JSON list of C-alpha atoms in Angstrom, two decimals:
[
{"chain": "W", "resi": 529, "resn": "GLU", "atom": "CA", "xyz": [0.07, 0.02, 0.16]},
{"chain": "W", "resi": 530, "resn": "VAL", "atom": "CA", "xyz": [1.37, 3.46, -1.10]},
{"chain": "W", "resi": 531, "resn": "GLN", "atom": "CA", "xyz": [1.63, 5.83, 2.03]},
{"chain": "W", "resi": 532, "resn": "LEU", "atom": "CA", "xyz": [2.93, 9.23, 2.58]},
{"chain": "W", "resi": 533, "resn": "VAL", "atom": "CA", "xyz": [3.34, 10.04, 6.22]},
{"chain": "W", "resi": 534, "resn": "GLN", "atom": "CA", "xyz": [4.14, 13.55, 7.24]},
{"chain": "W", "resi": 535, "resn": "SER", "atom": "CA", "xyz": [6.04, 14.97, 10.34]},
{"chain": "W", "resi": 536, "resn": "GLY", "atom": "CA", "xyz": [3.72, 16.59, 12.97]},
{"chain": "W", "resi": 537, "resn": "ALA", "atom": "CA", "xyz": [2.33, 20.03, 13.57]},
{"chain": "W", "resi": 538, "resn": "GLU", "atom": "CA", "xyz": [4.80, 22.83, 14.34]},
{"chain": "W", "resi": 539, "resn": "VAL", "atom": "CA", "xyz": [4.46, 26.15, 16.21]},
{"chain": "W", "resi": 540, "resn": "LYS", "atom": "CA", "xyz": [7.37, 28.54, 15.48]},
{"chain": "W", "resi": 541, "resn": "LYS", "atom": "CA", "xyz": [8.17, 32.18, 15.99]},
{"chain": "W", "resi": 542, "resn": "PRO", "atom": "CA", "xyz": [9.05, 34.65, 13.09]},
{"chain": "W", "resi": 543, "resn": "GLY", "atom": "CA", "xyz": [12.65, 34.36, 12.09]},
{"chain": "W", "resi": 544, "resn": "GLU", "atom": "CA", "xyz": [12.93, 30.66, 13.23]},
{"chain": "W", "resi": 545, "resn": "SER", "atom": "CA", "xyz": [13.90, 27.91, 10.80]},
{"chain": "W", "resi": 546, "resn": "LEU", "atom": "CA", "xyz": [12.03, 24.77, 9.98]},
{"chain": "W", "resi": 547, "resn": "LYS", "atom": "CA", "xyz": [12.25, 21.55, 8.26]},
{"chain": "W", "resi": 548, "resn": "ILE", "atom": "CA", "xyz": [9.18, 19.21, 7.71]},
{"chain": "W", "resi": 549, "resn": "SER", "atom": "CA", "xyz": [9.29, 15.69, 6.43]},
{"chain": "W", "resi": 550, "resn": "CYS", "atom": "CA", "xyz": [7.41, 13.31, 4.20]},
{"chain": "W", "resi": 551, "resn": "LYS", "atom": "CA", "xyz": [8.14, 9.57, 4.33]},
{"chain": "W", "resi": 552, "resn": "GLY", "atom": "CA", "xyz": [7.12, 7.45, 1.41]},
{"chain": "W", "resi": 553, "resn": "SER", "atom": "CA", "xyz": [6.49, 3.61, 1.66]},
{"chain": "W", "resi": 554, "resn": "GLY", "atom": "CA", "xyz": [4.87, 0.83, -0.50]},
{"chain": "W", "resi": 555, "resn": "TYR", "atom": "CA", "xyz": [6.43, 1.97, -3.84]},
{"chain": "W", "resi": 556, "resn": "SER", "atom": "CA", "xyz": [9.83, 2.68, -5.33]},
{"chain": "W", "resi": 557, "resn": "PHE", "atom": "CA", "xyz": [10.50, 6.11, -3.87]},
{"chain": "W", "resi": 558, "resn": "THR", "atom": "CA", "xyz": [13.22, 7.04, -6.36]},
{"chain": "W", "resi": 559, "resn": "SER", "atom": "CA", "xyz": [10.90, 6.43, -9.34]},
{"chain": "W", "resi": 560, "resn": "TYR", "atom": "CA", "xyz": [8.28, 9.11, -8.75]},
{"chain": "W", "resi": 561, "resn": "TRP", "atom": "CA", "xyz": [8.27, 13.01, -8.24]},
{"chain": "W", "resi": 562, "resn": "ILE", "atom": "CA", "xyz": [7.17, 14.20, -4.90]},
{"chain": "W", "resi": 563, "resn": "GLY", "atom": "CA", "xyz": [5.73, 17.63, -4.57]},
{"chain": "W", "resi": 564, "resn": "TRP", "atom": "CA", "xyz": [4.68, 20.05, -1.86]},
{"chain": "W", "resi": 565, "resn": "VAL", "atom": "CA", "xyz": [1.37, 21.82, -1.78]},
{"chain": "W", "resi": 566, "resn": "ARG", "atom": "CA", "xyz": [0.50, 24.83, 0.41]},
{"chain": "W", "resi": 567, "resn": "GLN", "atom": "CA", "xyz": [-3.02, 25.65, 1.66]},
{"chain": "W", "resi": 568, "resn": "MET", "atom": "CA", "xyz": [-3.21, 28.84, 3.64]},
{"chain": "W", "resi": 569, "resn": "PRO", "atom": "CA", "xyz": [-6.13, 29.21, 6.13]},
{"chain": "W", "resi": 570, "resn": "GLY", "atom": "CA", "xyz": [-9.44, 29.10, 4.37]},
{"chain": "W", "resi": 571, "resn": "LYS", "atom": "CA", "xyz": [-7.73, 29.23, 0.96]},
{"chain": "W", "resi": 572, "resn": "GLY", "atom": "CA", "xyz": [-7.04, 26.90, -2.00]},
{"chain": "W", "resi": 573, "resn": "LEU", "atom": "CA", "xyz": [-4.19, 24.66, -3.09]},
{"chain": "W", "resi": 574, "resn": "GLU", "atom": "CA", "xyz": [-0.86, 25.87, -4.40]},
{"chain": "W", "resi": 575, "resn": "TRP", "atom": "CA", "xyz": [1.92, 23.78, -5.75]},
{"chain": "W", "resi": 576, "resn": "MET", "atom": "CA", "xyz": [5.28, 25.09, -4.07]},
{"chain": "W", "resi": 577, "resn": "GLY", "atom": "CA", "xyz": [7.72, 22.70, -5.96]},
{"chain": "W", "resi": 578, "resn": "ILE", "atom": "CA", "xyz": [8.61, 19.25, -6.84]},
{"chain": "W", "resi": 579, "resn": "ILE", "atom": "CA", "xyz": [11.51, 16.86, -6.59]},
{"chain": "W", "resi": 580, "resn": "PHE", "atom": "CA", "xyz": [12.61, 13.59, -8.19]},
{"chain": "W", "resi": 581, "resn": "PRO", "atom": "CA", "xyz": [14.37, 11.75, -5.44]},
{"chain": "W", "resi": 582, "resn": "GLY", "atom": "CA", "xyz": [16.25, 9.48, -7.85]},
{"chain": "W", "resi": 583, "resn": "ASP", "atom": "CA", "xyz": [18.46, 12.31, -8.83]},
{"chain": "W", "resi": 584, "resn": "SER", "atom": "CA", "xyz": [17.23, 15.13, -6.60]},
{"chain": "W", "resi": 585, "resn": "ASP", "atom": "CA", "xyz": [16.05, 17.25, -9.79]},
{"chain": "W", "resi": 586, "resn": "THR", "atom": "CA", "xyz": [14.10, 20.04, -8.23]},
{"chain": "W", "resi": 587, "resn": "ARG", "atom": "CA", "xyz": [11.58, 22.53, -9.70]},
{"chain": "W", "resi": 588, "resn": "TYR", "atom": "CA", "xyz": [10.10, 25.40, -7.83]},
{"chain": "W", "resi": 589, "resn": "SER", "atom": "CA", "xyz": [7.03, 27.56, -8.36]},
{"chain": "W", "resi": 590, "resn": "PRO", "atom": "CA", "xyz": [8.44, 30.90, -9.56]},
{"chain": "W", "resi": 591, "resn": "SER", "atom": "CA", "xyz": [6.45, 32.70, -7.05]},
{"chain": "W", "resi": 592, "resn": "LEU", "atom": "CA", "xyz": [8.09, 30.60, -4.27]},
{"chain": "W", "resi": 593, "resn": "GLN", "atom": "CA", "xyz": [11.63, 30.18, -5.60]},
{"chain": "W", "resi": 594, "resn": "GLY", "atom": "CA", "xyz": [14.21, 31.25, -2.91]},
{"chain": "W", "resi": 595, "resn": "GLN", "atom": "CA", "xyz": [11.64, 31.21, 0.02]},
{"chain": "W", "resi": 596, "resn": "VAL", "atom": "CA", "xyz": [11.92, 27.39, 0.63]},
{"chain": "W", "resi": 597, "resn": "THR", "atom": "CA", "xyz": [14.21, 24.46, -0.17]},
{"chain": "W", "resi": 598, "resn": "ILE", "atom": "CA", "xyz": [12.95, 21.18, -1.31]},
{"chain": "W", "resi": 599, "resn": "SER", "atom": "CA", "xyz": [15.23, 18.18, -0.69]},
{"chain": "W", "resi": 600, "resn": "ALA", "atom": "CA", "xyz": [15.17, 14.31, -0.34]},
{"chain": "W", "resi": 601, "resn": "ASP", "atom": "CA", "xyz": [17.06, 11.64, 1.18]},
{"chain": "W", "resi": 602, "resn": "LYS", "atom": "CA", "xyz": [16.38, 8.46, -0.89]},
{"chain": "W", "resi": 603, "resn": "SER", "atom": "CA", "xyz": [18.33, 6.23, 1.52]},
{"chain": "W", "resi": 604, "resn": "ILE", "atom": "CA", "xyz": [15.22, 6.79, 4.01]},
{"chain": "W", "resi": 605, "resn": "SER", "atom": "CA", "xyz": [12.62, 7.50, 1.37]},
{"chain": "W", "resi": 606, "resn": "THR", "atom": "CA", "xyz": [12.12, 10.91, 2.85]},
{"chain": "W", "resi": 607, "resn": "ALA", "atom": "CA", "xyz": [11.36, 14.35, 1.24]},
{"chain": "W", "resi": 608, "resn": "TYR", "atom": "CA", "xyz": [11.72, 17.51, 3.11]},
{"chain": "W", "resi": 609, "resn": "LEU", "atom": "CA", "xyz": [10.42, 21.08, 2.95]},
{"chain": "W", "resi": 610, "resn": "GLN", "atom": "CA", "xyz": [12.63, 23.72, 4.59]},
{"chain": "W", "resi": 611, "resn": "TRP", "atom": "CA", "xyz": [12.54, 27.43, 5.59]},
{"chain": "W", "resi": 612, "resn": "ARG", "atom": "CA", "xyz": [15.60, 29.42, 6.83]},
{"chain": "W", "resi": 613, "resn": "SER", "atom": "CA", "xyz": [13.53, 32.17, 8.38]},
{"chain": "W", "resi": 614, "resn": "LEU", "atom": "CA", "xyz": [9.66, 31.97, 8.93]},
{"chain": "W", "resi": 615, "resn": "THR", "atom": "CA", "xyz": [7.21, 34.66, 8.74]},
{"chain": "W", "resi": 616, "resn": "ALA", "atom": "CA", "xyz": [3.70, 34.76, 9.70]},
{"chain": "W", "resi": 617, "resn": "SER", "atom": "CA", "xyz": [2.53, 34.50, 6.18]},
{"chain": "W", "resi": 618, "resn": "ASP", "atom": "CA", "xyz": [4.14, 30.84, 6.16]},
{"chain": "W", "resi": 619, "resn": "THR", "atom": "CA", "xyz": [1.22, 29.78, 8.55]},
{"chain": "W", "resi": 620, "resn": "ALA", "atom": "CA", "xyz": [-0.51, 27.09, 6.38]},
{"chain": "W", "resi": 621, "resn": "MET", "atom": "CA", "xyz": [-1.34, 23.37, 6.01]},
{"chain": "W", "resi": 622, "resn": "TYR", "atom": "CA", "xyz": [1.39, 21.73, 3.87]},
{"chain": "W", "resi": 623, "resn": "TYR", "atom": "CA", "xyz": [0.81, 18.51, 2.03]},
{"chain": "W", "resi": 624, "resn": "CYS", "atom": "CA", "xyz": [3.23, 16.35, 0.23]},
{"chain": "W", "resi": 625, "resn": "ALA", "atom": "CA", "xyz": [1.89, 14.46, -2.84]},
{"chain": "W", "resi": 626, "resn": "ARG", "atom": "CA", "xyz": [3.28, 11.84, -5.20]},
{"chain": "W", "resi": 627, "resn": "ARG", "atom": "CA", "xyz": [2.99, 12.74, -8.94]},
{"chain": "W", "resi": 628, "resn": "GLY", "atom": "CA", "xyz": [1.81, 9.53, -10.32]},
{"chain": "W", "resi": 629, "resn": "ASP", "atom": "CA", "xyz": [2.19, 8.14, -13.94]},
{"chain": "W", "resi": 630, "resn": "SER", "atom": "CA", "xyz": [-1.29, 8.95, -14.75]},
{"chain": "W", "resi": 631, "resn": "SER", "atom": "CA", "xyz": [-1.22, 12.45, -16.55]},
{"chain": "W", "resi": 632, "resn": "SER", "atom": "CA", "xyz": [1.19, 13.42, -13.82]},
{"chain": "W", "resi": 633, "resn": "SER", "atom": "CA", "xyz": [-1.68, 13.79, -11.37]},
{"chain": "W", "resi": 634, "resn": "ALA", "atom": "CA", "xyz": [-1.24, 13.86, -7.59]},
{"chain": "W", "resi": 635, "resn": "ASP", "atom": "CA", "xyz": [-2.32, 10.41, -6.89]},
{"chain": "W", "resi": 636, "resn": "TYR", "atom": "CA", "xyz": [-1.21, 9.89, -3.26]},
{"chain": "W", "resi": 637, "resn": "TRP", "atom": "CA", "xyz": [-1.31, 12.56, -0.47]},
{"chain": "W", "resi": 638, "resn": "GLY", "atom": "CA", "xyz": [0.21, 12.84, 2.86]},
{"chain": "W", "resi": 639, "resn": "GLN", "atom": "CA", "xyz": [-2.01, 13.78, 5.84]},
{"chain": "W", "resi": 640, "resn": "GLY", "atom": "CA", "xyz": [-0.73, 17.36, 6.04]},
{"chain": "W", "resi": 641, "resn": "THR", "atom": "CA", "xyz": [1.46, 19.22, 8.25]},
{"chain": "W", "resi": 642, "resn": "LEU", "atom": "CA", "xyz": [0.18, 22.49, 10.09]},
{"chain": "W", "resi": 643, "resn": "VAL", "atom": "CA", "xyz": [2.64, 25.13, 10.45]},
{"chain": "W", "resi": 644, "resn": "THR", "atom": "CA", "xyz": [1.74, 28.04, 12.74]},
{"chain": "W", "resi": 645, "resn": "VAL", "atom": "CA", "xyz": [4.20, 31.00, 12.88]},
{"chain": "W", "resi": 646, "resn": "SER", "atom": "CA", "xyz": [3.28, 33.41, 15.57]},
{"chain": "W", "resi": 647, "resn": "SER", "atom": "CA", "xyz": [5.17, 35.66, 17.98]},
{"chain": "R", "resi": 541, "resn": "ASP", "atom": "CA", "xyz": [2.13, 30.09, -15.23]},
{"chain": "R", "resi": 542, "resn": "ILE", "atom": "CA", "xyz": [-0.90, 28.62, -16.62]},
{"chain": "R", "resi": 543, "resn": "GLN", "atom": "CA", "xyz": [-4.06, 30.02, -14.91]},
{"chain": "R", "resi": 544, "resn": "MET", "atom": "CA", "xyz": [-6.98, 27.84, -14.13]},
{"chain": "R", "resi": 545, "resn": "THR", "atom": "CA", "xyz": [-10.39, 29.40, -13.50]},
{"chain": "R", "resi": 546, "resn": "GLN", "atom": "CA", "xyz": [-13.37, 27.25, -12.11]},
{"chain": "R", "resi": 547, "resn": "SER", "atom": "CA", "xyz": [-16.89, 28.10, -11.97]},
{"chain": "R", "resi": 548, "resn": "PRO", "atom": "CA", "xyz": [-18.91, 28.56, -9.94]},
{"chain": "R", "resi": 549, "resn": "SER", "atom": "CA", "xyz": [-16.95, 29.39, -6.96]},
{"chain": "R", "resi": 550, "resn": "SER", "atom": "CA", "xyz": [-19.77, 27.90, -4.74]},
{"chain": "R", "resi": 551, "resn": "LEU", "atom": "CA", "xyz": [-22.95, 25.98, -5.15]},
{"chain": "R", "resi": 552, "resn": "SER", "atom": "CA", "xyz": [-25.80, 24.59, -3.10]},
{"chain": "R", "resi": 553, "resn": "ALA", "atom": "CA", "xyz": [-27.41, 21.27, -4.00]},
{"chain": "R", "resi": 554, "resn": "SER", "atom": "CA", "xyz": [-29.26, 18.35, -2.62]},
{"chain": "R", "resi": 555, "resn": "VAL", "atom": "CA", "xyz": [-28.63, 14.74, -2.23]},
{"chain": "R", "resi": 556, "resn": "GLY", "atom": "CA", "xyz": [-29.47, 13.16, -5.53]},
{"chain": "R", "resi": 557, "resn": "ASP", "atom": "CA", "xyz": [-28.77, 16.12, -7.61]},
{"chain": "R", "resi": 558, "resn": "ARG", "atom": "CA", "xyz": [-26.72, 16.35, -10.71]},
{"chain": "R", "resi": 559, "resn": "VAL", "atom": "CA", "xyz": [-23.79, 18.77, -10.31]},
{"chain": "R", "resi": 560, "resn": "THR", "atom": "CA", "xyz": [-21.52, 20.27, -12.93]},
{"chain": "R", "resi": 561, "resn": "ILE", "atom": "CA", "xyz": [-18.37, 22.22, -12.49]},
{"chain": "R", "resi": 562, "resn": "THR", "atom": "CA", "xyz": [-16.30, 23.92, -15.15]},
{"chain": "R", "resi": 563, "resn": "CYS", "atom": "CA", "xyz": [-12.74, 24.70, -15.37]},
{"chain": "R", "resi": 564, "resn": "ARG", "atom": "CA", "xyz": [-11.04, 26.87, -17.98]},
{"chain": "R", "resi": 565, "resn": "ALA", "atom": "CA", "xyz": [-7.24, 26.89, -18.63]},
{"chain": "R", "resi": 566, "resn": "SER", "atom": "CA", "xyz": [-5.44, 30.09, -19.85]},
{"chain": "R", "resi": 567, "resn": "GLN", "atom": "CA", "xyz": [-3.92, 28.29, -22.67]},
{"chain": "R", "resi": 568, "resn": "THR", "atom": "CA", "xyz": [-4.28, 24.83, -24.14]},
{"chain": "R", "resi": 569, "resn": "ILE", "atom": "CA", "xyz": [-3.17, 21.88, -21.74]},
{"chain": "R", "resi": 570, "resn": "ASN", "atom": "CA", "xyz": [-4.47, 19.07, -24.16]},
{"chain": "R", "resi": 571, "resn": "ASN", "atom": "CA", "xyz": [-5.95, 16.62, -21.68]},
{"chain": "R", "resi": 572, "resn": "TYR", "atom": "CA", "xyz": [-3.64, 17.27, -18.70]},
{"chain": "R", "resi": 573, "resn": "LEU", "atom": "CA", "xyz": [-6.36, 18.09, -16.46]},
{"chain": "R", "resi": 574, "resn": "ASN", "atom": "CA", "xyz": [-7.08, 16.42, -13.09]},
{"chain": "R", "resi": 575, "resn": "TRP", "atom": "CA", "xyz": [-9.86, 16.76, -10.53]},
{"chain": "R", "resi": 576, "resn": "TYR", "atom": "CA", "xyz": [-9.71, 16.47, -6.87]},
{"chain": "R", "resi": 577, "resn": "ARG", "atom": "CA", "xyz": [-12.24, 16.44, -3.83]},
{"chain": "R", "resi": 578, "resn": "GLN", "atom": "CA", "xyz": [-11.20, 17.89, -0.49]},
{"chain": "R", "resi": 579, "resn": "LYS", "atom": "CA", "xyz": [-13.30, 17.20, 2.54]},
{"chain": "R", "resi": 580, "resn": "PRO", "atom": "CA", "xyz": [-12.92, 19.80, 5.51]},
{"chain": "R", "resi": 581, "resn": "GLY", "atom": "CA", "xyz": [-9.76, 18.88, 7.36]},
{"chain": "R", "resi": 582, "resn": "LYS", "atom": "CA", "xyz": [-8.74, 16.34, 5.18]},
{"chain": "R", "resi": 583, "resn": "ALA", "atom": "CA", "xyz": [-5.98, 15.99, 2.40]},
{"chain": "R", "resi": 584, "resn": "PRO", "atom": "CA", "xyz": [-7.27, 16.25, -1.38]},
{"chain": "R", "resi": 585, "resn": "LYS", "atom": "CA", "xyz": [-8.28, 12.95, -3.13]},
{"chain": "R", "resi": 586, "resn": "LEU", "atom": "CA", "xyz": [-7.63, 12.54, -6.85]},
{"chain": "R", "resi": 587, "resn": "LEU", "atom": "CA", "xyz": [-11.05, 11.68, -8.57]},
{"chain": "R", "resi": 588, "resn": "ILE", "atom": "CA", "xyz": [-10.38, 12.16, -12.26]},
{"chain": "R", "resi": 589, "resn": "TYR", "atom": "CA", "xyz": [-7.14, 12.18, -14.28]},
{"chain": "R", "resi": 590, "resn": "ALA", "atom": "CA", "xyz": [-6.26, 12.87, -17.91]},
{"chain": "R", "resi": 591, "resn": "ALA", "atom": "CA", "xyz": [-9.68, 14.95, -17.98]},
{"chain": "R", "resi": 592, "resn": "SER", "atom": "CA", "xyz": [-11.88, 11.94, -18.27]},
{"chain": "R", "resi": 593, "resn": "SER", "atom": "CA", "xyz": [-10.16, 8.85, -16.71]},
{"chain": "R", "resi": 594, "resn": "LEU", "atom": "CA", "xyz": [-11.70, 7.56, -13.31]},
{"chain": "R", "resi": 595, "resn": "GLN", "atom": "CA", "xyz": [-9.02, 7.09, -10.67]},
{"chain": "R", "resi": 596, "resn": "SER", "atom": "CA", "xyz": [-9.14, 3.46, -9.22]},
{"chain": "R", "resi": 597, "resn": "GLY", "atom": "CA", "xyz": [-11.64, 3.20, -6.43]},
{"chain": "R", "resi": 598, "resn": "VAL", "atom": "CA", "xyz": [-13.69, 6.33, -7.19]},
{"chain": "R", "resi": 599, "resn": "PRO", "atom": "CA", "xyz": [-17.37, 5.87, -7.62]},
{"chain": "R", "resi": 600, "resn": "SER", "atom": "CA", "xyz": [-18.77, 6.03, -11.08]},
{"chain": "R", "resi": 601, "resn": "ARG", "atom": "CA", "xyz": [-21.19, 8.75, -10.35]},
{"chain": "R", "resi": 602, "resn": "PHE", "atom": "CA", "xyz": [-17.96, 11.17, -11.04]},
{"chain": "R", "resi": 603, "resn": "SER", "atom": "CA", "xyz": [-17.08, 11.81, -14.58]},
{"chain": "R", "resi": 604, "resn": "GLY", "atom": "CA", "xyz": [-15.04, 14.24, -16.47]},
{"chain": "R", "resi": 605, "resn": "SER", "atom": "CA", "xyz": [-14.96, 15.62, -19.95]},
{"chain": "R", "resi": 606, "resn": "GLY", "atom": "CA", "xyz": [-13.25, 18.30, -22.05]},
{"chain": "R", "resi": 607, "resn": "SER", "atom": "CA", "xyz": [-9.88, 18.94, -24.08]},
{"chain": "R", "resi": 608, "resn": "GLY", "atom": "CA", "xyz": [-7.87, 21.80, -24.77]},
{"chain": "R", "resi": 609, "resn": "THR", "atom": "CA", "xyz": [-8.75, 24.67, -22.53]},
{"chain": "R", "resi": 610, "resn": "ASP", "atom": "CA", "xyz": [-12.33, 23.80, -21.24]},
{"chain": "R", "resi": 611, "resn": "PHE", "atom": "CA", "xyz": [-13.20, 21.01, -18.95]},
{"chain": "R", "resi": 612, "resn": "THR", "atom": "CA", "xyz": [-16.15, 19.70, -16.90]},
{"chain": "R", "resi": 613, "resn": "LEU", "atom": "CA", "xyz": [-16.66, 17.57, -13.75]},
{"chain": "R", "resi": 614, "resn": "THR", "atom": "CA", "xyz": [-19.87, 16.05, -13.38]},
{"chain": "R", "resi": 615, "resn": "ILE", "atom": "CA", "xyz": [-21.45, 14.24, -10.36]},
{"chain": "R", "resi": 616, "resn": "SER", "atom": "CA", "xyz": [-24.39, 12.36, -11.52]},
{"chain": "R", "resi": 617, "resn": "SER", "atom": "CA", "xyz": [-26.18, 11.92, -8.27]},
{"chain": "R", "resi": 618, "resn": "LEU", "atom": "CA", "xyz": [-24.77, 13.83, -5.30]},
{"chain": "R", "resi": 619, "resn": "GLN", "atom": "CA", "xyz": [-24.06, 11.74, -2.23]},
{"chain": "R", "resi": 620, "resn": "PRO", "atom": "CA", "xyz": [-23.73, 13.10, 1.60]},
{"chain": "R", "resi": 621, "resn": "GLU", "atom": "CA", "xyz": [-19.88, 12.62, 1.27]},
{"chain": "R", "resi": 622, "resn": "ASP", "atom": "CA", "xyz": [-19.78, 14.78, -1.87]},
{"chain": "R", "resi": 623, "resn": "PHE", "atom": "CA", "xyz": [-20.40, 17.91, 0.12]},
{"chain": "R", "resi": 624, "resn": "ALA", "atom": "CA", "xyz": [-16.89, 19.23, -0.13]},
{"chain": "R", "resi": 625, "resn": "THR", "atom": "CA", "xyz": [-14.63, 21.45, -2.19]},
{"chain": "R", "resi": 626, "resn": "TYR", "atom": "CA", "xyz": [-13.49, 20.48, -5.57]},
{"chain": "R", "resi": 627, "resn": "TYR", "atom": "CA", "xyz": [-10.37, 21.57, -7.40]},
{"chain": "R", "resi": 628, "resn": "CYS", "atom": "CA", "xyz": [-9.11, 21.27, -11.05]},
{"chain": "R", "resi": 629, "resn": "GLN", "atom": "CA", "xyz": [-5.40, 21.09, -11.64]},
{"chain": "R", "resi": 630, "resn": "GLN", "atom": "CA", "xyz": [-3.44, 21.41, -14.87]},
{"chain": "R", "resi": 631, "resn": "SER", "atom": "CA", "xyz": [-0.33, 18.90, -15.18]},
{"chain": "R", "resi": 632, "resn": "TYR", "atom": "CA", "xyz": [0.77, 20.17, -18.57]},
{"chain": "R", "resi": 633, "resn": "SER", "atom": "CA", "xyz": [3.62, 22.44, -17.22]},
{"chain": "R", "resi": 634, "resn": "THR", "atom": "CA", "xyz": [5.28, 22.92, -13.86]},
{"chain": "R", "resi": 635, "resn": "PRO", "atom": "CA", "xyz": [4.05, 24.17, -11.50]},
{"chain": "R", "resi": 636, "resn": "GLY", "atom": "CA", "xyz": [0.80, 22.26, -11.95]},
{"chain": "R", "resi": 637, "resn": "THR", "atom": "CA", "xyz": [-1.53, 25.08, -11.02]},
{"chain": "R", "resi": 638, "resn": "PHE", "atom": "CA", "xyz": [-4.83, 24.51, -9.30]},
{"chain": "R", "resi": 639, "resn": "GLY", "atom": "CA", "xyz": [-8.12, 26.21, -9.85]},
{"chain": "R", "resi": 640, "resn": "GLN", "atom": "CA", "xyz": [-9.55, 28.40, -7.01]},
{"chain": "R", "resi": 641, "resn": "GLY", "atom": "CA", "xyz": [-12.05, 25.71, -5.85]},
{"chain": "R", "resi": 642, "resn": "THR", "atom": "CA", "xyz": [-15.58, 25.02, -5.91]},
{"chain": "R", "resi": 643, "resn": "LYS", "atom": "CA", "xyz": [-17.43, 24.57, -2.80]},
{"chain": "R", "resi": 644, "resn": "VAL", "atom": "CA", "xyz": [-20.49, 22.33, -2.94]},
{"chain": "R", "resi": 645, "resn": "ASP", "atom": "CA", "xyz": [-22.78, 22.66, 0.19]},
{"chain": "R", "resi": 646, "resn": "ILE", "atom": "CA", "xyz": [-26.13, 21.54, 1.23]},
{"chain": "R", "resi": 647, "resn": "LYS", "atom": "CA", "xyz": [-29.23, 23.36, -0.01]}
]
């Protein structure tokens, strides 16, 4: 069974750093792109970027490039989303999702990680 | 980026109703169009991929159509679990932009 399991909720202060994770299982982790999707409170879905764990090829949404870093450790089948300096506007639910073979759709999703940034 | 525009933004319907949601792309995306349902507090779930293909395990009351720039999601007979928000997404180019969502609530 394909599963993506994300790390738990985080509460941080502005200016702090953060790295959240997404562990894949039940499939060949290095053979599928993994992406991160942001959902701000009460808002819609937004692709942030995507990584191919097999060779770490990474693409970012132009609007978010430079604000976050996406990485992966294929030895432990885990993808990461990282911030160097959080702001209040980073408060959101973050989902990881596998980009499947069928029309590059997001066929499996993690359960989400809620990040709250507040002073 | 390719822009995706859904309509309507919200609608009210009853159990058993036929519901149609449309999605328009700002440029041609062939059939690289996917539909998702998101229930409150849950992760999105893939319903339709490649504009009209039903994802495994998804009930046959869901169907999709369209190509190029204009697409439609139809729910033939709305069920209680279908009161949720629906998103279209283009996967023709990276990033795979989403529509703004259509919230379906109980009339």
